CSV table of C-alpha atoms in Angstrom, one decimal:
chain,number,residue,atom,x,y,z
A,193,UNK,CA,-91.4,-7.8,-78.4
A,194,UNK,CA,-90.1,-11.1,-79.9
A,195,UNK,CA,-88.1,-13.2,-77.4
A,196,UNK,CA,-87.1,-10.2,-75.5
A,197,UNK,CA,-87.4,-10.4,-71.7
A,198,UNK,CA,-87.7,-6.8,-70.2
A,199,UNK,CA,-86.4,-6.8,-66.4
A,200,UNK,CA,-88.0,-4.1,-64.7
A,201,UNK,CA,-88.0,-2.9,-61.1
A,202,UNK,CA,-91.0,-1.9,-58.8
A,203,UNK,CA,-91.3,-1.4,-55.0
A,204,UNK,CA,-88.2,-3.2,-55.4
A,205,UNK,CA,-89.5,-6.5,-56.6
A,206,UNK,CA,-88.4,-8.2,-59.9
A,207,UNK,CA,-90.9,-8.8,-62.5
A,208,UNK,CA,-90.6,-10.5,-66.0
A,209,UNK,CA,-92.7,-9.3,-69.1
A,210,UNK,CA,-93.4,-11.6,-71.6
A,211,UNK,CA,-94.3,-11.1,-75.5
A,212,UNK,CA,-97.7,-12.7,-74.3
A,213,UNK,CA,-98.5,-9.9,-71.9
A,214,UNK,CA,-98.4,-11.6,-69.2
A,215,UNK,CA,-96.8,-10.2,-65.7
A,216,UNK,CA,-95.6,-13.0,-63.0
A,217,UNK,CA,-93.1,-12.4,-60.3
A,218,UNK,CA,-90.2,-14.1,-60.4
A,219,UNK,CA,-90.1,-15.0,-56.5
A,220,UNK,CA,-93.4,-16.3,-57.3
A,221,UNK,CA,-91.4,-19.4,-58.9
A,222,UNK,CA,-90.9,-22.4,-57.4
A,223,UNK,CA,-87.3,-22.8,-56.6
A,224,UNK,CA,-84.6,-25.4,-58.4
A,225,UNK,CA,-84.8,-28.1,-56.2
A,226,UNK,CA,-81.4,-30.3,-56.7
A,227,UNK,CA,-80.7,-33.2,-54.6
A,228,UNK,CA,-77.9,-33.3,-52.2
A,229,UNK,CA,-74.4,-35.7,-52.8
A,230,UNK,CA,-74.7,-38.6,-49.8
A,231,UNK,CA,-72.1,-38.4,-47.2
A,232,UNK,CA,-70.7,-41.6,-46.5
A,233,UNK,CA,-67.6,-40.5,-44.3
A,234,UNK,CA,-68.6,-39.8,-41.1
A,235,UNK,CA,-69.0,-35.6,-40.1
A,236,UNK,CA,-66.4,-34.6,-37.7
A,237,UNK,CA,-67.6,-31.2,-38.1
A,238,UNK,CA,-70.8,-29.3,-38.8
A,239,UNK,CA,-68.9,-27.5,-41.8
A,240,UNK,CA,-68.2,-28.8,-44.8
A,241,UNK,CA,-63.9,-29.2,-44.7
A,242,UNK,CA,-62.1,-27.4,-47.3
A,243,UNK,CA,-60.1,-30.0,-48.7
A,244,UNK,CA,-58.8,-33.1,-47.5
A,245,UNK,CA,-59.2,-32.6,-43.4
A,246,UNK,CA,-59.8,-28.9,-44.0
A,247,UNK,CA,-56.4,-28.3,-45.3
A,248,UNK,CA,-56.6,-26.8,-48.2
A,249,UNK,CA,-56.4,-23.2,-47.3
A,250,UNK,CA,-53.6,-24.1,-45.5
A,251,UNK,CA,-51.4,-25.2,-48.4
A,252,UNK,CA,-52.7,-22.6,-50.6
A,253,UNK,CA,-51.7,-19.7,-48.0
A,254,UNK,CA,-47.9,-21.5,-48.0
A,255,UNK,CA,-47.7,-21.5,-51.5
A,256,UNK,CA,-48.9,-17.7,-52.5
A,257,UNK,CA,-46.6,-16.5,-49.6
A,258,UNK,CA,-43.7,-18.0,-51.8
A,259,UNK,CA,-45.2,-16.9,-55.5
A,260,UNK,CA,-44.4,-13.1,-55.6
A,261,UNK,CA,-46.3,-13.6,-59.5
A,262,UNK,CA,-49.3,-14.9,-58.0
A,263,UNK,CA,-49.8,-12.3,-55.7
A,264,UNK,CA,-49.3,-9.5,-57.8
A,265,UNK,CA,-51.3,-10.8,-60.2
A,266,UNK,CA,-54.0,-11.0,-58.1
A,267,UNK,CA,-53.4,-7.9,-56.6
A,268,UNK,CA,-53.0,-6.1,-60.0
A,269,UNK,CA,-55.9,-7.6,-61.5
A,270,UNK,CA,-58.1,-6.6,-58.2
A,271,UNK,CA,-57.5,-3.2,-58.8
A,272,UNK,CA,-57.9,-2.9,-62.6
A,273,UNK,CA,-61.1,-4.5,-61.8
A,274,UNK,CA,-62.2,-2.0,-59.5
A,275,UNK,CA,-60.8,1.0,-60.8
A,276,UNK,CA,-61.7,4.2,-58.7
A,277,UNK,CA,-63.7,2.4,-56.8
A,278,UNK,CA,-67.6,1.9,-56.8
A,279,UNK,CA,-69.9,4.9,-58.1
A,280,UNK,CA,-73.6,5.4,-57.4
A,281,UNK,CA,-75.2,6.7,-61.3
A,282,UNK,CA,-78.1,6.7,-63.1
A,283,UNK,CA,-79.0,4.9,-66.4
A,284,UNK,CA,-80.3,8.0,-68.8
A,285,UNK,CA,-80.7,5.6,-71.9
A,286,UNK,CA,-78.6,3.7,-73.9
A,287,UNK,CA,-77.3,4.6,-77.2
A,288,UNK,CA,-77.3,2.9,-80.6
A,289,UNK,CA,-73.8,1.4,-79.8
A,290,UNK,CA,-75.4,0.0,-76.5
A,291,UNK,CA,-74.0,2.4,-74.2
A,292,UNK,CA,-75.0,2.9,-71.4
A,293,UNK,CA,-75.4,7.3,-70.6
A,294,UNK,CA,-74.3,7.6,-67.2
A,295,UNK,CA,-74.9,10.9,-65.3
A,296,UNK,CA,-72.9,10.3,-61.6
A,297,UNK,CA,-75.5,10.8,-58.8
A,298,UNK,CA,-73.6,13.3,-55.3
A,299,UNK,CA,-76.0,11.5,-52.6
A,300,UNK,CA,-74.7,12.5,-49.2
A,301,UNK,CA,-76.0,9.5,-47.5
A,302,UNK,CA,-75.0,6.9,-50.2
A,303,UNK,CA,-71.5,8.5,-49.9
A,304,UNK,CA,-71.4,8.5,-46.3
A,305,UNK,CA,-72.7,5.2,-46.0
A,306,UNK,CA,-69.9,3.4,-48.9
A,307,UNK,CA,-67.1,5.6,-46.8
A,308,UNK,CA,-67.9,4.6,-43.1
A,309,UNK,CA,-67.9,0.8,-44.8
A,310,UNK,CA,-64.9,1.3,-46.5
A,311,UNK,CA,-66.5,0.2,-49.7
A,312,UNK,CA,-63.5,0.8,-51.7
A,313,UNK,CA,-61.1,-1.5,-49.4
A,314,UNK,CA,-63.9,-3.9,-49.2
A,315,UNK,CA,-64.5,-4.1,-52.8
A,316,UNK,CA,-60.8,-4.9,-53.8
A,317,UNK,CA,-61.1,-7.7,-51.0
A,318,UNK,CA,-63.5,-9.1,-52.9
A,319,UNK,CA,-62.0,-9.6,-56.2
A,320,UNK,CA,-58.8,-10.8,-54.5
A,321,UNK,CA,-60.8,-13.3,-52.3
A,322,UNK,CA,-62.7,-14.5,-55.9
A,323,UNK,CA,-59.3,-15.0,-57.5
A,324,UNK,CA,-57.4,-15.9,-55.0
A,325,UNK,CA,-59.6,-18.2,-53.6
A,326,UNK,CA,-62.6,-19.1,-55.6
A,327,UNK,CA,-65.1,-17.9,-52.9
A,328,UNK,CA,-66.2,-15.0,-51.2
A,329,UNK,CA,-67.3,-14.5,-47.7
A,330,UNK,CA,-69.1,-11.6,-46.6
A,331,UNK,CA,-71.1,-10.4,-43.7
A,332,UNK,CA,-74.2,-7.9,-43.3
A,333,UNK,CA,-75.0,-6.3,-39.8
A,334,UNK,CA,-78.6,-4.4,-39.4
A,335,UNK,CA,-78.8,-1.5,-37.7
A,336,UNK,CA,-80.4,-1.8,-34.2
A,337,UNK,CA,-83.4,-2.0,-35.6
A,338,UNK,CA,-83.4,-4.7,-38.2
A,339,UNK,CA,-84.7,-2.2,-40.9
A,340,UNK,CA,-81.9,-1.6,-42.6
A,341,UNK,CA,-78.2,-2.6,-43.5
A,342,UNK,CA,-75.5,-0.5,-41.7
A,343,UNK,CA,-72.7,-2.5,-42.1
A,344,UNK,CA,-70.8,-5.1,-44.8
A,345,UNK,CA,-67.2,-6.9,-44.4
A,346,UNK,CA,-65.6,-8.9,-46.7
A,347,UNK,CA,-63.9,-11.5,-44.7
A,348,UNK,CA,-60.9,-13.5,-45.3
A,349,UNK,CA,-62.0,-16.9,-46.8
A,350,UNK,CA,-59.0,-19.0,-44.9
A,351,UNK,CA,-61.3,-18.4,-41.7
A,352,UNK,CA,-64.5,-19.3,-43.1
A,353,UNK,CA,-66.3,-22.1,-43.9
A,354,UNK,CA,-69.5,-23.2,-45.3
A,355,UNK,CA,-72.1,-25.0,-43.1
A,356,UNK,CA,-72.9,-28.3,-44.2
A,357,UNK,CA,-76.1,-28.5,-46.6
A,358,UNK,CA,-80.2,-28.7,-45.7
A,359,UNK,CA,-80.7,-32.2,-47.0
A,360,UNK,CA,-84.2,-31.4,-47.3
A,361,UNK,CA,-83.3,-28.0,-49.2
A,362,UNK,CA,-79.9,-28.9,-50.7
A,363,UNK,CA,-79.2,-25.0,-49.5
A,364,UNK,CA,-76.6,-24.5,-47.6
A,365,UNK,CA,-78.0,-22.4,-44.1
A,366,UNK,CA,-74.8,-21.3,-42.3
A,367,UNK,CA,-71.3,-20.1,-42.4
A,368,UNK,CA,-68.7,-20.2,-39.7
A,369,UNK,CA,-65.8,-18.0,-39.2
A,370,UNK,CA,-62.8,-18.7,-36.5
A,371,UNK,CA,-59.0,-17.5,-36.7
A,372,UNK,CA,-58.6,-20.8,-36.0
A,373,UNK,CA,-59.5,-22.2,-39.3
A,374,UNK,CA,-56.2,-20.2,-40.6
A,375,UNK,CA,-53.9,-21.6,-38.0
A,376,UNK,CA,-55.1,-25.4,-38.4
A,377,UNK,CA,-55.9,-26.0,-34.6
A,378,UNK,CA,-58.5,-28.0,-34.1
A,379,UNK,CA,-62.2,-26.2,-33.1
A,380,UNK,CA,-64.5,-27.7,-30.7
A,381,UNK,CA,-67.6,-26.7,-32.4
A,382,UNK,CA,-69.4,-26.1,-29.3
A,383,UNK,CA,-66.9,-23.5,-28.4
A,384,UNK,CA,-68.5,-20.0,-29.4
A,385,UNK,CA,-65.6,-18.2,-28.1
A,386,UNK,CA,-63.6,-19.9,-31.1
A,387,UNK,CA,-66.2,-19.9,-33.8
A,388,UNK,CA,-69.2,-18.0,-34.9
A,389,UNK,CA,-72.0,-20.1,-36.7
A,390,UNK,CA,-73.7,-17.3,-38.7
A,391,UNK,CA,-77.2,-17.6,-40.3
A,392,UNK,CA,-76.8,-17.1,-44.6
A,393,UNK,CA,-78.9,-15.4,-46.9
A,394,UNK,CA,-79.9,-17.6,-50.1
A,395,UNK,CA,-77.1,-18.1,-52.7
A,396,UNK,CA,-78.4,-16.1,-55.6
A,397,UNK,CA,-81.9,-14.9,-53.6
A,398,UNK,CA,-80.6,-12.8,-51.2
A,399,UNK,CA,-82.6,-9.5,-51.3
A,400,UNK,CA,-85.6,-11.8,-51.5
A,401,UNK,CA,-84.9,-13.5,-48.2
A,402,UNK,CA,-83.7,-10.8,-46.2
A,403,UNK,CA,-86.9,-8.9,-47.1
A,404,UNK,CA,-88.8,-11.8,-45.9
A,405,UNK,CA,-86.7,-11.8,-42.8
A,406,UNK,CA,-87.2,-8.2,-42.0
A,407,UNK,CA,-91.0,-8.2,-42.7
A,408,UNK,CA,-91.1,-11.2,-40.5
A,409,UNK,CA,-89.6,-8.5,-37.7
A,410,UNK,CA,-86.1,-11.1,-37.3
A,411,UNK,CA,-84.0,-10.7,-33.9
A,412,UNK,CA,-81.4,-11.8,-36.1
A,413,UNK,CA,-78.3,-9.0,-37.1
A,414,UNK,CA,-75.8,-10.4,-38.7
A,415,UNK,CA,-75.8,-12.5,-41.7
A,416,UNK,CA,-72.9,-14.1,-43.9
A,417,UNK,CA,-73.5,-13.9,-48.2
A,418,UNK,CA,-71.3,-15.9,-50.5
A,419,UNK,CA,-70.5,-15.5,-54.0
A,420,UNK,CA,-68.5,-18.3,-55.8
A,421,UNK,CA,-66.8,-19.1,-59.0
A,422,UNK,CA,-67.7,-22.1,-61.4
A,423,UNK,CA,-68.1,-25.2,-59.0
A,424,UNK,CA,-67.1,-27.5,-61.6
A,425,UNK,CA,-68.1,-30.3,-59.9
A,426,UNK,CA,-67.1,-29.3,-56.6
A,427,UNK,CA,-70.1,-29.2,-53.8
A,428,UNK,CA,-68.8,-26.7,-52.0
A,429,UNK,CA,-65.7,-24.8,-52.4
A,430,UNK,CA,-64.7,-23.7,-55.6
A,431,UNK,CA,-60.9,-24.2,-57.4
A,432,UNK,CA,-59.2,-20.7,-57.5
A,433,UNK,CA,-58.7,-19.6,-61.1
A,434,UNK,CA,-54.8,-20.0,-60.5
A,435,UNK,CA,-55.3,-23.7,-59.8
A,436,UNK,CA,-54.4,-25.1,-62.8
A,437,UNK,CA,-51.1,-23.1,-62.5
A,438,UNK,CA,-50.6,-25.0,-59.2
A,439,UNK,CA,-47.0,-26.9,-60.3
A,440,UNK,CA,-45.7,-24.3,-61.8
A,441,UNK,CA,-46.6,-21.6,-58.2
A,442,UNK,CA,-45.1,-24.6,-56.8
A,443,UNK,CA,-41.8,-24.4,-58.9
A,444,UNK,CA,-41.7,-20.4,-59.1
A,445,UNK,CA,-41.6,-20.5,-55.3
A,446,UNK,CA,-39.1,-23.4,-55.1
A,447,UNK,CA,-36.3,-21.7,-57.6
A,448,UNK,CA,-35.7,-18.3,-55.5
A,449,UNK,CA,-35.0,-21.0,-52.6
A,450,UNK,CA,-32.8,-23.3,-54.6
A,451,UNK,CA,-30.4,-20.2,-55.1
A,452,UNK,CA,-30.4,-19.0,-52.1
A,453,UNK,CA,-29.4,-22.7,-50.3
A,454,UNK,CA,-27.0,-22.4,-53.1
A,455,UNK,CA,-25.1,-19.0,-52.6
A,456,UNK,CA,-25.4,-19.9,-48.6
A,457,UNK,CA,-23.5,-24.0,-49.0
A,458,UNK,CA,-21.4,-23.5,-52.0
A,459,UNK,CA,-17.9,-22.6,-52.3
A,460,UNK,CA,-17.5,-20.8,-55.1
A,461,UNK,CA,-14.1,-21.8,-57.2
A,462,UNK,CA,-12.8,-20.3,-60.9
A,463,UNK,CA,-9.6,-22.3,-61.3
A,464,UNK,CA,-8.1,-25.6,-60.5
A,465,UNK,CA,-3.9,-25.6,-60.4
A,466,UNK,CA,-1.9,-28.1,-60.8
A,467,UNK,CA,1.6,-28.0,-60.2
A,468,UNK,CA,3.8,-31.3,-61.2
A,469,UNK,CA,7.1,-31.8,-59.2
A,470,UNK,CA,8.5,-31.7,-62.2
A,471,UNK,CA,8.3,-27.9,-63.0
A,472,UNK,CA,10.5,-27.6,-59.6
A,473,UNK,CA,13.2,-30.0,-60.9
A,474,UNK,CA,12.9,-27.8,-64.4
A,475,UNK,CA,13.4,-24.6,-62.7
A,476,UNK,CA,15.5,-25.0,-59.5
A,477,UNK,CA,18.4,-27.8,-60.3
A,478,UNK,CA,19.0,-28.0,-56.1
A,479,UNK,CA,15.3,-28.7,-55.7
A,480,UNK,CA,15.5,-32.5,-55.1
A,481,UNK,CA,17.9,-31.8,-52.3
A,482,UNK,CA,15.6,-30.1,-50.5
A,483,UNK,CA,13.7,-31.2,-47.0
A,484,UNK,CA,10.1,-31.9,-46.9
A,485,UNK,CA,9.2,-28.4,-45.6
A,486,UNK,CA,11.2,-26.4,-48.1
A,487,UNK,CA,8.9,-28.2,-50.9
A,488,UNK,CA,6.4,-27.5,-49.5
A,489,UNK,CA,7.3,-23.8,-49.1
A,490,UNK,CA,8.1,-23.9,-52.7
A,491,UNK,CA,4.7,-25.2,-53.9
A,492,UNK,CA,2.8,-22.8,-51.9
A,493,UNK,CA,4.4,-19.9,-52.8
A,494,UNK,CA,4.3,-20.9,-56.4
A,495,UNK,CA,0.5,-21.7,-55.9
A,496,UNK,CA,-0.1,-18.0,-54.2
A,497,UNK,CA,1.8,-16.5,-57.0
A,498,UNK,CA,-0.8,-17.7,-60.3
A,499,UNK,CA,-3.8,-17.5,-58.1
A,500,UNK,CA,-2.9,-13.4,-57.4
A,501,UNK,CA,-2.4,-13.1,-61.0
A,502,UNK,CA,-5.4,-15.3,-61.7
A,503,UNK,CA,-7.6,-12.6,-59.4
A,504,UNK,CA,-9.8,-10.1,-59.2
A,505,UNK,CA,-10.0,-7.8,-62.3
A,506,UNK,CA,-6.3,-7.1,-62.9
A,507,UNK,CA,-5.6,-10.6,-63.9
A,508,UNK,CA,-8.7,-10.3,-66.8
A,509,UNK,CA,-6.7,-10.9,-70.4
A,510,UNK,CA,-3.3,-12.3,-68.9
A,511,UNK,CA,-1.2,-14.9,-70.2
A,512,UNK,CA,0.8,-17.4,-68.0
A,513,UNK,CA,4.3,-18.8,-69.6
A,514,UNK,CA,4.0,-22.9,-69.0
A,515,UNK,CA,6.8,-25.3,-69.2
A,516,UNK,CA,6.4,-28.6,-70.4
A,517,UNK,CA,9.2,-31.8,-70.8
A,518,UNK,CA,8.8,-35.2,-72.9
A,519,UNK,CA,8.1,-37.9,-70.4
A,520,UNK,CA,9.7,-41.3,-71.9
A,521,UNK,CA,7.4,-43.4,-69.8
A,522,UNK,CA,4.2,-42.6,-71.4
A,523,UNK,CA,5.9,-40.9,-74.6
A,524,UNK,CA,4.0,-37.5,-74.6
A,525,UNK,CA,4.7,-34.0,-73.6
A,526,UNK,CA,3.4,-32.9,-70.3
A,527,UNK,CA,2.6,-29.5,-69.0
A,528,UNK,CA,4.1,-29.2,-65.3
A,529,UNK,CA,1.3,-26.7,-64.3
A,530,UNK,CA,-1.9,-27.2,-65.1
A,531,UNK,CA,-4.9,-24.5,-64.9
A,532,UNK,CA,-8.7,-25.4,-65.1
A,533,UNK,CA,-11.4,-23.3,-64.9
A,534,UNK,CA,-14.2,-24.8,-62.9
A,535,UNK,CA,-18.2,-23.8,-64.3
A,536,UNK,CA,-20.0,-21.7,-62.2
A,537,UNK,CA,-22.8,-23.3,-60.9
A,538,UNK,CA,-24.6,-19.8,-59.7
A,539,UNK,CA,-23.8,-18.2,-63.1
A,540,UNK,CA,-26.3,-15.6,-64.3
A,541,UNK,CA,-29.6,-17.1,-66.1
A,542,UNK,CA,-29.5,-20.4,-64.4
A,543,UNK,CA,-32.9,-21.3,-63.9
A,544,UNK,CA,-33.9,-18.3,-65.0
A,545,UNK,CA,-35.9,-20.0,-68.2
A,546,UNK,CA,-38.1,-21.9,-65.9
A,547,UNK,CA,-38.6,-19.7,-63.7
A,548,UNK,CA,-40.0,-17.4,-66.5
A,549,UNK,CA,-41.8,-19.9,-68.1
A,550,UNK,CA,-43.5,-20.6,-65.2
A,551,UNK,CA,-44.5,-16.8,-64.5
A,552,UNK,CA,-46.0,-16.7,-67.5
A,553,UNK,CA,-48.3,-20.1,-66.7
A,554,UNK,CA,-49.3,-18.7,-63.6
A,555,UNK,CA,-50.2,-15.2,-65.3
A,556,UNK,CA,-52.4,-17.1,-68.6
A,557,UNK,CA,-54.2,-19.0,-65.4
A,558,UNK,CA,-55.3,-15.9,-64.1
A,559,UNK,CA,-56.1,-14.4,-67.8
A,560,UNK,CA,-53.5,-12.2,-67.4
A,561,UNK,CA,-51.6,-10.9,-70.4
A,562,UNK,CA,-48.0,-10.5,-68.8
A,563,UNK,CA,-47.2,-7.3,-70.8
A,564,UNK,CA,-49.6,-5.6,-68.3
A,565,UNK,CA,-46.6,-6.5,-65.8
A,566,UNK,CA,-43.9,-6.5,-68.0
A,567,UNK,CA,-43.1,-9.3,-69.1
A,568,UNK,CA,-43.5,-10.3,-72.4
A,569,UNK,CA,-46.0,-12.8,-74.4
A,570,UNK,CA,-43.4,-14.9,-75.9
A,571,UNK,CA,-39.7,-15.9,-75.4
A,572,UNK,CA,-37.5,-17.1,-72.7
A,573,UNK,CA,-37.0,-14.4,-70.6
A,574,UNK,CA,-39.1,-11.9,-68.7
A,575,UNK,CA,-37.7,-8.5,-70.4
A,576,UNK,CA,-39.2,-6.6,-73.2
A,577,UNK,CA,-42.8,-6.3,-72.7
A,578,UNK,CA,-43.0,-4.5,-76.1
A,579,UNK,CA,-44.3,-1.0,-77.0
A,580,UNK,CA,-46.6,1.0,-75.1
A,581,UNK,CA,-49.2,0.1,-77.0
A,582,UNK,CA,-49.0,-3.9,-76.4
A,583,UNK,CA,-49.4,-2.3,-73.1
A,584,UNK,CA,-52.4,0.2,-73.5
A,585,UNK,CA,-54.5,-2.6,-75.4
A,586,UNK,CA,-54.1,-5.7,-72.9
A,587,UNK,CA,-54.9,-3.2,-70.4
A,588,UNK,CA,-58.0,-2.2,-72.2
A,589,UNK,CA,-58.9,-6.2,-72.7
A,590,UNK,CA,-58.6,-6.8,-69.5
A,591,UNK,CA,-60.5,-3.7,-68.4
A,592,UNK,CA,-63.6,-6.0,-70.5
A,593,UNK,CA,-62.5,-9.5,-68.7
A,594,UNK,CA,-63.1,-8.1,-65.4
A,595,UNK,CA,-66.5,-7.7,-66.2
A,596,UNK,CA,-67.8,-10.5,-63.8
A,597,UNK,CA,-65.7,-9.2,-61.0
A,598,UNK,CA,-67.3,-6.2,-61.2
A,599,UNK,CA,-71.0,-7.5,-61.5
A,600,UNK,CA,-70.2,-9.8,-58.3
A,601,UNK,CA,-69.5,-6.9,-56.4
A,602,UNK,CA,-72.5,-4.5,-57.8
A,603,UNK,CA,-74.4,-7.2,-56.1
A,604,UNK,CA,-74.1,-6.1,-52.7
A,605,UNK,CA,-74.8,-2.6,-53.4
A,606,UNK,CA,-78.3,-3.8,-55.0
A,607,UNK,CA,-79.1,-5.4,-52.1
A,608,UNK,CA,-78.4,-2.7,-50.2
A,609,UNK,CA,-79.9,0.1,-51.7
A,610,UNK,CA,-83.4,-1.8,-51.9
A,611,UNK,CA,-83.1,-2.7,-48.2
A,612,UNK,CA,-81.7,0.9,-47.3
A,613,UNK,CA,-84.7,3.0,-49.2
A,614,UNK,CA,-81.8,3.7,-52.1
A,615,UNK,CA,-83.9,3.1,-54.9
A,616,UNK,CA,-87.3,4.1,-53.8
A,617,UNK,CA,-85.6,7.4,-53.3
A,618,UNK,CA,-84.8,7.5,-56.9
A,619,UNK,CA,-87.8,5.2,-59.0
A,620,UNK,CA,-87.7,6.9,-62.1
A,621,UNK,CA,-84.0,7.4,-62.7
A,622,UNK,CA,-82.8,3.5,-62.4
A,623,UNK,CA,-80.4,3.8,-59.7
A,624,UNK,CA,-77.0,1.8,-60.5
A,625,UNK,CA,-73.5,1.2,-59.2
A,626,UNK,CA,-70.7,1.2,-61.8
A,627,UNK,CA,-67.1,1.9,-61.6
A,628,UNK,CA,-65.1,4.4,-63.1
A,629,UNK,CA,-62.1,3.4,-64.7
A,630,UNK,CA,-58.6,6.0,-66.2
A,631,UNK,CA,-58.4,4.2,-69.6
A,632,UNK,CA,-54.3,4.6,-71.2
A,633,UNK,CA,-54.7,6.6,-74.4
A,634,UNK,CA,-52.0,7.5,-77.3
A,635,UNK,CA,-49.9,10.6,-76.4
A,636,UNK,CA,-51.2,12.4,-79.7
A,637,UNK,CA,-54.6,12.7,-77.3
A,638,UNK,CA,-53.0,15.4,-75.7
A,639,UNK,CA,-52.8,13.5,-72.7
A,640,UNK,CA,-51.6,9.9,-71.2
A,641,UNK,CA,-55.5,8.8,-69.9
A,642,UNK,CA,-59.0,9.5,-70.2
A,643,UNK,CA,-61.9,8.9,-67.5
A,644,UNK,CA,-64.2,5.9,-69.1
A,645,UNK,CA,-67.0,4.3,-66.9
């Protein structure tokens, strides 16, 4: 067999061949055992704070309110990524294009069980807690018994928080979850009205350890699992994948306010008149022997009597006759009314290149190609997001990026259909979890999509 490693499953344990012929078990293995960073600041709490005074999640929450791109995006991406939702199947073979043949498995109690769970609701949760956030929080309840898993819940992440690692086992051992931790009131952690310390299965080991727990006969029921993104350096909680977009959600959420304090403190103004004494003197030879008041009656009329004809839409492509005399003083010829039209500040487009520039930053972030919302690739503004099929084919690619989306949330469904009896129901037919997908075809199909797995 070469180099090939064959994974294999049996009484629901994993086990690696090898060209040798040899069998071990892989939870036979000693585990990676990594040292844990030292903590020099004093703990004020038993979790590890998210950010600078646990923060973070705080700012983050401000900012997506404001970035109606960053949502969606997230949101979008969420559901391409889980389609119609999670399928049980089994693996018939694969062909010589290494695909896999699916045949769709109609198991009453796998269906009941993914339906009372809401698995569907819970599984675009997940994907928008990943993105969104980094992290994923989830909790397991056993049924009465502690034999098998009746329950999951994606939680949101903003109330979570990771326990503080084992400095003996560099694992972290807990999660906490509080309302509080959204809100940014402080927690007495000895308050379990206001917090729940939860015990969590092993990052990466968890069928193995809840096994263990349930042959051990635990009193325990509940139990938190977490899946996160690339650390990166991080010890705990992860950078969302929109991170590095984080000016630009910043600006995209700052413009739509700029123009509203704008349109709310601004007086709007076309023209500017000016009108010289001198056209009065011109015009009306008995003007100079006029009182104060008359003047001014004079002026204001005159001033009512360009601005009617300057607005509204019956004054668009009109001309105004202007005097002008020679005045000896300075030598030039004055105009004795003078009209200037004023730039509109709130004209359309202003802003509007930044503000799609920055879309598009926020959008590459999340490996989003923006004709999928469209907008397109290149360009300054936000329109024409191209053909149909610029559409149908960055829909299709990003069909294939989701791919580790969708494996992170297969993962709960292994667990839980070793745990629940699942697979030993099925041991010869390789029992899997896949999603369905409605892939956009070419009209000459004879139809607009196609069912693709």
């Amino acid at each position: 067999m070469s180099n090939n490693i064959i994974q294999a499953e049996a009484d629901t344990m994993q086990f690696a061949a090898f060209s040798n012929g040899t069998v071990m078990k892989l939870s036979d293995s000693a585990d990676f055992k990594d040292p844990v960073k030292t903590e020099n600041t004093p703990t004020m709490y038993d979790w590890a704070p998210w950010g600078s005074s646990d923060k973070d999640p705080i700012t983050w929450v401000e900012l997506m309110r404001k970035c109606g791109v960053l949502t969606a995006g997230i949101e979008g991406k969420a559901r391409i990524a889980v389609g119609k939702g999670m399928q049980p199947v089994f693996i018939n073979g694969i062909d010589k294009e290494g695909r896999e043949e699916l045949e769709f498995l109609n198991d009453i109690d796998i269906a009941r069980w993914m339906e009372d769970n809401q698995a569907f609701r819970q599984n675009i949760a997940a994907v928008r807690s990943l993105l969104g956030w980094g992290w994923v929080h989830m909790r397991i309840r056993l049924d009465n018994e502690g034999k098998h898993i009746a329950r999951f819940k994606v939680d949101d992440p903003v109330k979570c928080r990771m326990g503080r690692k084992n400095k003996a086992t560099g694992k972290i051992e807990y999660t906490y979850y509080s309302p509080n931790f959204g809100t940014g009131v402080s927690i007495d952690k000895k308050d379990t009205s206001a917090i729940k310390k939860i015990p969590l299965l092993d990052e990466g080991e968890e069928l193995d350890h809840l096994q263990q727990l349930i042959e051990d006969g635990t009193k325990i029921r509940e139990f938190s699992i977490i899946y996160r993104g690339q650390l990166d350096g991080q010890e705990y909680y992860p950078y969302p994948a929109w991170y590095p977009a984080k000016q630009w959600v910043e600006m995209a959420g700052k413009i739509p306010e700029m123009k509203v304090a704008m349109m709310n403190n601004e007086i709007t103004i076309k023209y500017i008149i000016s009108i010289s004494p001198k056209y009065f003197e011109l015009t009306d030879p008995k003007y100079i022997s006029y009182s104060k008041e008359k003047k001014s009656e004079a002026f204001v009329s005159k001033a009512h009597e360009i601005s009617d004809i300057l607005s509204g839409t019956s004054g668009s492509h009109k001309s105004i006759v202007n005097a002008s005399y020679y005045n000896p003083v300075t030598s030039k010829e004055e105009e004795t009314i003078k009209i200037t039209a004023v730039d509109d500040k709130l004209k359309d487009g202003k802003l509007l290149v930044e503000s799609s520039a920055g879309n598009k930053e926020i959008l590459f972030a999340l490996m989003i190609n923006p004709a999928i919302l469209g907008a397109n690739t290149f360009g300054g503004m936000d329109g024409g997001a191209g053909s149909g099929s610029d559409i149908r084919e960055a829909y299709l690619v990003q069909i294939m990026l989701m791919e580790a989306e969708r494996q992170m949330n297969s993962q709960i469904f292994n667990l839980v259909k070793h745990i629940n009896g699942w697979a030993a129901k099925y041991p010869d037919n390789n029992l899997q979890f896949r999603y369905p997908n409605s892939v956009l075809t070419t009209l000459d199909t004879g139809g607009s999509t196609k069912p693709a797995v």
